[in-house]
Amino acid sequence: VARIRVRATLGPQDWVGVGFSDYGSLTRADMCLLWRDWKGGTKLADINTDEDSLVVEDENNDCIGAKWRKKVAADGDEEVEYMYSRKLDTCDEMDYKILEGTTHIVWALGRGPLYGIAGVNISDSATVDTGMTRVRFLRCFS
């Protein structure tokens, strides 16, 4: 099981997602995304992206035990932290299988308001900041 904790500074309608992809690309990525709807409700969604970087909600939510909290700063921005666990292999063909070796972690931070998360283009450079880093997972032997 991988345990993931994300911290971000967000505006009141911003959203953030962190996940995995084969080559560090936002196409065909697998992420857990924290977003606020236009009424201010906070949601955490397990999502995948298609070949055009458009969000597709995963029918099987593999963002296990998700929790979030926020602190509002004087300027109205929010310090947001969310945590979740995820199986290394979810047995879902749409999910990224985390193996020993180099894994590409991708992130996206976007601006709202959103009426829904499905169909959002997470590669839209006008409204979304993105990035990627590589990490190496090592197998633990006991």
PDB file of C-alpha atoms in Angstrom:
ATOM      1  CA  VAL A   1       0.000   0.000   0.000  1.00  0.00           C
ATOM      2  CA  ALA A   2       1.269   3.465  -0.894  1.00  0.00           C
ATOM      3  CA  ARG A   3       0.325   6.297   1.480  1.00  0.00           C
ATOM      4  CA  ILE A   4       0.216   9.692  -0.159  1.00  0.00           C
ATOM      5  CA  ARG A   5       0.025  13.119   1.477  1.00  0.00           C
ATOM      6  CA  VAL A   6      -0.399  16.287  -0.576  1.00  0.00           C
ATOM      7  CA  ARG A   7      -0.045  19.899   0.596  1.00  0.00           C
ATOM      8  CA  ALA A   8      -0.986  22.868  -1.561  1.00  0.00           C
ATOM      9  CA  THR A   9      -1.976  26.514  -1.312  1.00  0.00           C
ATOM     10  CA  LEU A  10      -5.256  26.968  -3.153  1.00  0.00           C
ATOM     11  CA  GLY A  11      -7.697  29.735  -3.905  1.00  0.00           C
ATOM     12  CA  PRO A  12     -11.272  29.109  -2.762  1.00  0.00           C
ATOM     13  CA  GLN A  13     -12.277  27.413  -6.047  1.00  0.00           C
ATOM     14  CA  ASP A  14      -8.958  25.782  -7.000  1.00  0.00           C
ATOM     15  CA  TRP A  15      -8.315  22.058  -7.289  1.00  0.00           C
ATOM     16  CA  VAL A  16      -5.254  19.808  -7.047  1.00  0.00           C
ATOM     17  CA  GLY A  17      -4.461  16.275  -8.175  1.00  0.00           C
ATOM     18  CA  VAL A  18      -1.455  14.001  -7.676  1.00  0.00           C
ATOM     19  CA  GLY A  19      -0.905  10.609  -9.246  1.00  0.00           C
ATOM     20  CA  PHE A  20       1.081   8.455 -11.633  1.00  0.00           C
ATOM     21  CA  SER A  21       1.702   7.984 -15.337  1.00  0.00           C
ATOM     22  CA  ASP A  22       3.944   5.835 -17.511  1.00  0.00           C
ATOM     23  CA  TYR A  23       6.131   8.626 -18.901  1.00  0.00           C
ATOM     24  CA  GLY A  24       5.377  11.642 -16.703  1.00  0.00           C
ATOM     25  CA  SER A  25       2.684  12.786 -19.106  1.00  0.00           C
ATOM     26  CA  LEU A  26      -0.773  13.991 -18.126  1.00  0.00           C
ATOM     27  CA  THR A  27      -2.270  11.817 -20.860  1.00  0.00           C
ATOM     28  CA  ARG A  28      -3.356   8.407 -19.547  1.00  0.00           C
ATOM     29  CA  ALA A  29      -2.558   9.486 -15.978  1.00  0.00           C
ATOM     30  CA  ASP A  30      -4.082   7.964 -12.823  1.00  0.00           C
ATOM     31  CA  MET A  31      -4.695  10.500 -10.029  1.00  0.00           C
ATOM     32  CA  CYS A  32      -6.603  11.297  -6.874  1.00  0.00           C
ATOM     33  CA  LEU A  33      -7.943  14.813  -7.268  1.00  0.00           C
ATOM     34  CA  LEU A  34      -9.301  17.166  -4.584  1.00  0.00           C
ATOM     35  CA  TRP A  35     -11.759  19.691  -6.013  1.00  0.00           C
ATOM     36  CA  ARG A  36     -14.479  22.108  -4.951  1.00  0.00           C
ATOM     37  CA  ASP A  37     -17.740  22.434  -6.802  1.00  0.00           C
ATOM     38  CA  TRP A  38     -19.257  25.825  -7.598  1.00  0.00           C
ATOM     39  CA  LYS A  39     -21.308  25.675  -4.387  1.00  0.00           C
ATOM     40  CA  GLY A  40     -18.173  25.208  -2.241  1.00  0.00           C
ATOM     41  CA  GLY A  41     -18.518  21.465  -1.582  1.00  0.00           C
ATOM     42  CA  THR A  42     -15.184  19.625  -1.352  1.00  0.00           C
ATOM     43  CA  LYS A  43     -14.799  16.279  -3.104  1.00  0.00           C
ATOM     44  CA  LEU A  44     -11.977  13.788  -3.624  1.00  0.00           C
ATOM     45  CA  ALA A  45     -12.194  11.810  -6.860  1.00  0.00           C
ATOM     46  CA  ASP A  46     -10.227   8.897  -8.286  1.00  0.00           C
ATOM     47  CA  ILE A  47      -9.666   9.915 -11.899  1.00  0.00           C
ATOM     48  CA  ASN A  48      -7.912   8.833 -15.063  1.00  0.00           C
ATOM     49  CA  THR A  49      -7.135  10.973 -18.071  1.00  0.00           C
ATOM     50  CA  ASP A  50      -7.641  10.026 -21.690  1.00  0.00           C
ATOM     51  CA  GLU A  51      -5.345  10.570 -24.689  1.00  0.00           C
ATOM     52  CA  ASP A  52      -6.341  14.273 -24.721  1.00  0.00           C
ATOM     53  CA  SER A  53      -5.703  14.798 -20.964  1.00  0.00           C
ATOM     54  CA  LEU A  54      -9.446  15.005 -20.283  1.00  0.00           C
ATOM     55  CA  VAL A  55     -10.613  13.780 -16.870  1.00  0.00           C
ATOM     56  CA  VAL A  56     -12.642  10.582 -16.656  1.00  0.00           C
ATOM     57  CA  GLU A  57     -13.890   9.606 -13.176  1.00  0.00           C
ATOM     58  CA  ASP A  58     -12.873   6.070 -12.246  1.00  0.00           C
ATOM     59  CA  GLU A  59     -15.848   3.856 -11.413  1.00  0.00           C
ATOM     60  CA  ASN A  60     -13.757   2.138  -8.715  1.00  0.00           C
ATOM     61  CA  ASN A  61     -12.541   4.617  -6.111  1.00  0.00           C
ATOM     62  CA  ASP A  62      -9.041   3.448  -5.167  1.00  0.00           C
ATOM     63  CA  CYS A  63      -8.240   6.574  -3.105  1.00  0.00           C
ATOM     64  CA  ILE A  64      -8.673   4.654   0.146  1.00  0.00           C
ATOM     65  CA  GLY A  65      -9.321   6.377   3.481  1.00  0.00           C
ATOM     66  CA  ALA A  66      -9.200   9.866   2.000  1.00  0.00           C
ATOM     67  CA  LYS A  67      -9.112  12.761   4.470  1.00  0.00           C
ATOM     68  CA  TRP A  68      -8.511  16.460   3.999  1.00  0.00           C
ATOM     69  CA  ARG A  69      -8.201  19.593   6.067  1.00  0.00           C
ATOM     70  CA  LYS A  70      -7.614  23.242   5.387  1.00  0.00           C
ATOM     71  CA  LYS A  71      -6.545  26.464   7.078  1.00  0.00           C
ATOM     72  CA  VAL A  72      -7.697  29.762   5.617  1.00  0.00           C
ATOM     73  CA  ALA A  73      -5.037  32.484   5.416  1.00  0.00           C
ATOM     74  CA  ALA A  74      -5.761  36.209   5.848  1.00  0.00           C
ATOM     75  CA  ASP A  75      -5.586  36.718   2.049  1.00  0.00           C
ATOM     76  CA  GLY A  76      -8.330  34.128   1.498  1.00  0.00           C
ATOM     77  CA  ASP A  77      -6.024  31.419   0.160  1.00  0.00           C
ATOM     78  CA  GLU A  78      -6.276  28.024   1.798  1.00  0.00           C
ATOM     79  CA  GLU A  79      -3.488  25.768   3.010  1.00  0.00           C
ATOM     80  CA  VAL A  80      -4.938  22.391   2.031  1.00  0.00           C
ATOM     81  CA  GLU A  81      -3.643  18.968   2.966  1.00  0.00           C
ATOM     82  CA  TYR A  82      -5.149  15.693   1.834  1.00  0.00           C
ATOM     83  CA  MET A  83      -4.106  12.125   2.453  1.00  0.00           C
ATOM     84  CA  TYR A  84      -5.087   8.793   1.022  1.00  0.00           C
ATOM     85  CA  SER A  85      -3.795   5.255   0.607  1.00  0.00           C
ATOM     86  CA  ARG A  86      -3.700   3.247  -2.586  1.00  0.00           C
ATOM     87  CA  LYS A  87      -2.879  -0.363  -3.330  1.00  0.00           C
ATOM     88  CA  LEU A  88       0.253  -0.808  -5.426  1.00  0.00           C
ATOM     89  CA  ASP A  89      -1.796  -3.003  -7.773  1.00  0.00           C
ATOM     90  CA  THR A  90      -5.514  -2.208  -7.726  1.00  0.00           C
ATOM     91  CA  CYS A  91      -6.327  -4.934 -10.309  1.00  0.00           C
ATOM     92  CA  ASP A  92      -8.074  -2.216 -12.350  1.00  0.00           C
ATOM     93  CA  GLU A  93      -6.760  -2.043 -15.916  1.00  0.00           C
ATOM     94  CA  MET A  94      -7.287   1.748 -15.951  1.00  0.00           C
ATOM     95  CA  ASP A  95      -5.069   2.260 -12.862  1.00  0.00           C
ATOM     96  CA  TYR A  96      -1.309   2.653 -12.839  1.00  0.00           C
ATOM     97  CA  LYS A  97       0.419  -0.404 -11.378  1.00  0.00           C
ATOM     98  CA  ILE A  98       3.147   0.691  -8.963  1.00  0.00           C
ATOM     99  CA  LEU A  99       6.165  -1.583  -9.295  1.00  0.00           C
ATOM    100  CA  GLU A 100       9.685  -1.594  -7.909  1.00  0.00           C
ATOM    101  CA  GLY A 101      11.774   0.860  -9.901  1.00  0.00           C
ATOM    102  CA  THR A 102      11.294   4.346 -11.282  1.00  0.00           C
ATOM    103  CA  THR A 103       7.779   5.763 -11.127  1.00  0.00           C
ATOM    104  CA  HIS A 104       6.608   9.066 -12.593  1.00  0.00           C
ATOM    105  CA  ILE A 105       4.585  11.178 -10.169  1.00  0.00           C
ATOM    106  CA  VAL A 106       2.463  13.836 -11.894  1.00  0.00           C
ATOM    107  CA  TRP A 107       0.572  16.756 -10.396  1.00  0.00           C
ATOM    108  CA  ALA A 108      -1.875  19.363 -11.586  1.00  0.00           C
ATOM    109  CA  LEU A 109      -3.187  22.482  -9.840  1.00  0.00           C
ATOM    110  CA  GLY A 110      -6.094  24.228 -11.545  1.00  0.00           C
ATOM    111  CA  ARG A 111      -8.499  27.095 -11.142  1.00  0.00           C
ATOM    112  CA  GLY A 112     -12.278  26.810 -10.910  1.00  0.00           C
ATOM    113  CA  PRO A 113     -15.134  27.183 -10.484  1.00  0.00           C
ATOM    114  CA  LEU A 114     -16.067  23.666 -11.566  1.00  0.00           C
ATOM    115  CA  TYR A 115     -19.551  22.250 -12.021  1.00  0.00           C
ATOM    116  CA  GLY A 116     -18.104  18.746 -12.296  1.00  0.00           C
ATOM    117  CA  ILE A 117     -14.685  17.164 -12.727  1.00  0.00           C
ATOM    118  CA  ALA A 118     -15.446  14.919 -15.741  1.00  0.00           C
ATOM    119  CA  GLY A 119     -14.125  16.371 -18.993  1.00  0.00           C
ATOM    120  CA  VAL A 120     -11.758  18.918 -17.410  1.00  0.00           C
ATOM    121  CA  ASN A 121      -8.573  19.299 -19.474  1.00  0.00           C
ATOM    122  CA  ILE A 122      -5.734  19.030 -16.979  1.00  0.00           C
ATOM    123  CA  SER A 123      -3.198  20.051 -19.644  1.00  0.00           C
ATOM    124  CA  ASP A 124      -4.851  23.442 -20.271  1.00  0.00           C
ATOM    125  CA  SER A 125      -1.920  25.776 -19.582  1.00  0.00           C
ATOM    126  CA  ALA A 126      -4.249  28.789 -19.320  1.00  0.00           C
ATOM    127  CA  THR A 127      -5.914  27.454 -16.152  1.00  0.00           C
ATOM    128  CA  VAL A 128      -3.700  24.611 -14.895  1.00  0.00           C
ATOM    129  CA  ASP A 129      -0.138  24.424 -13.537  1.00  0.00           C
ATOM    130  CA  THR A 130       1.423  20.973 -13.875  1.00  0.00           C
ATOM    131  CA  GLY A 131       4.588  19.110 -13.110  1.00  0.00           C
ATOM    132  CA  MET A 132       6.274  15.749 -12.873  1.00  0.00           C
ATOM    133  CA  THR A 133       8.998  14.119 -10.844  1.00  0.00           C
ATOM    134  CA  ARG A 134      10.530  10.658 -10.757  1.00  0.00           C
ATOM    135  CA  VAL A 135      10.836   8.519  -7.646  1.00  0.00           C
ATOM    136  CA  ARG A 136      12.301   5.089  -7.144  1.00  0.00           C
ATOM    137  CA  PHE A 137      10.295   2.528  -5.219  1.00  0.00           C
ATOM    138  CA  LEU A 138      12.287  -0.171  -3.485  1.00  0.00           C
ATOM    139  CA  ARG A 139      10.901  -3.484  -2.390  1.00  0.00           C
ATOM    140  CA  CYS A 140      11.108  -4.137   1.346  1.00  0.00           C
ATOM    141  CA  PHE A 141      12.298  -7.563   2.432  1.00  0.00           C
ATOM    142  CA  SER A 142      11.567  -8.755   5.945  1.00  0.00           C
TER     143      SER A 142
END
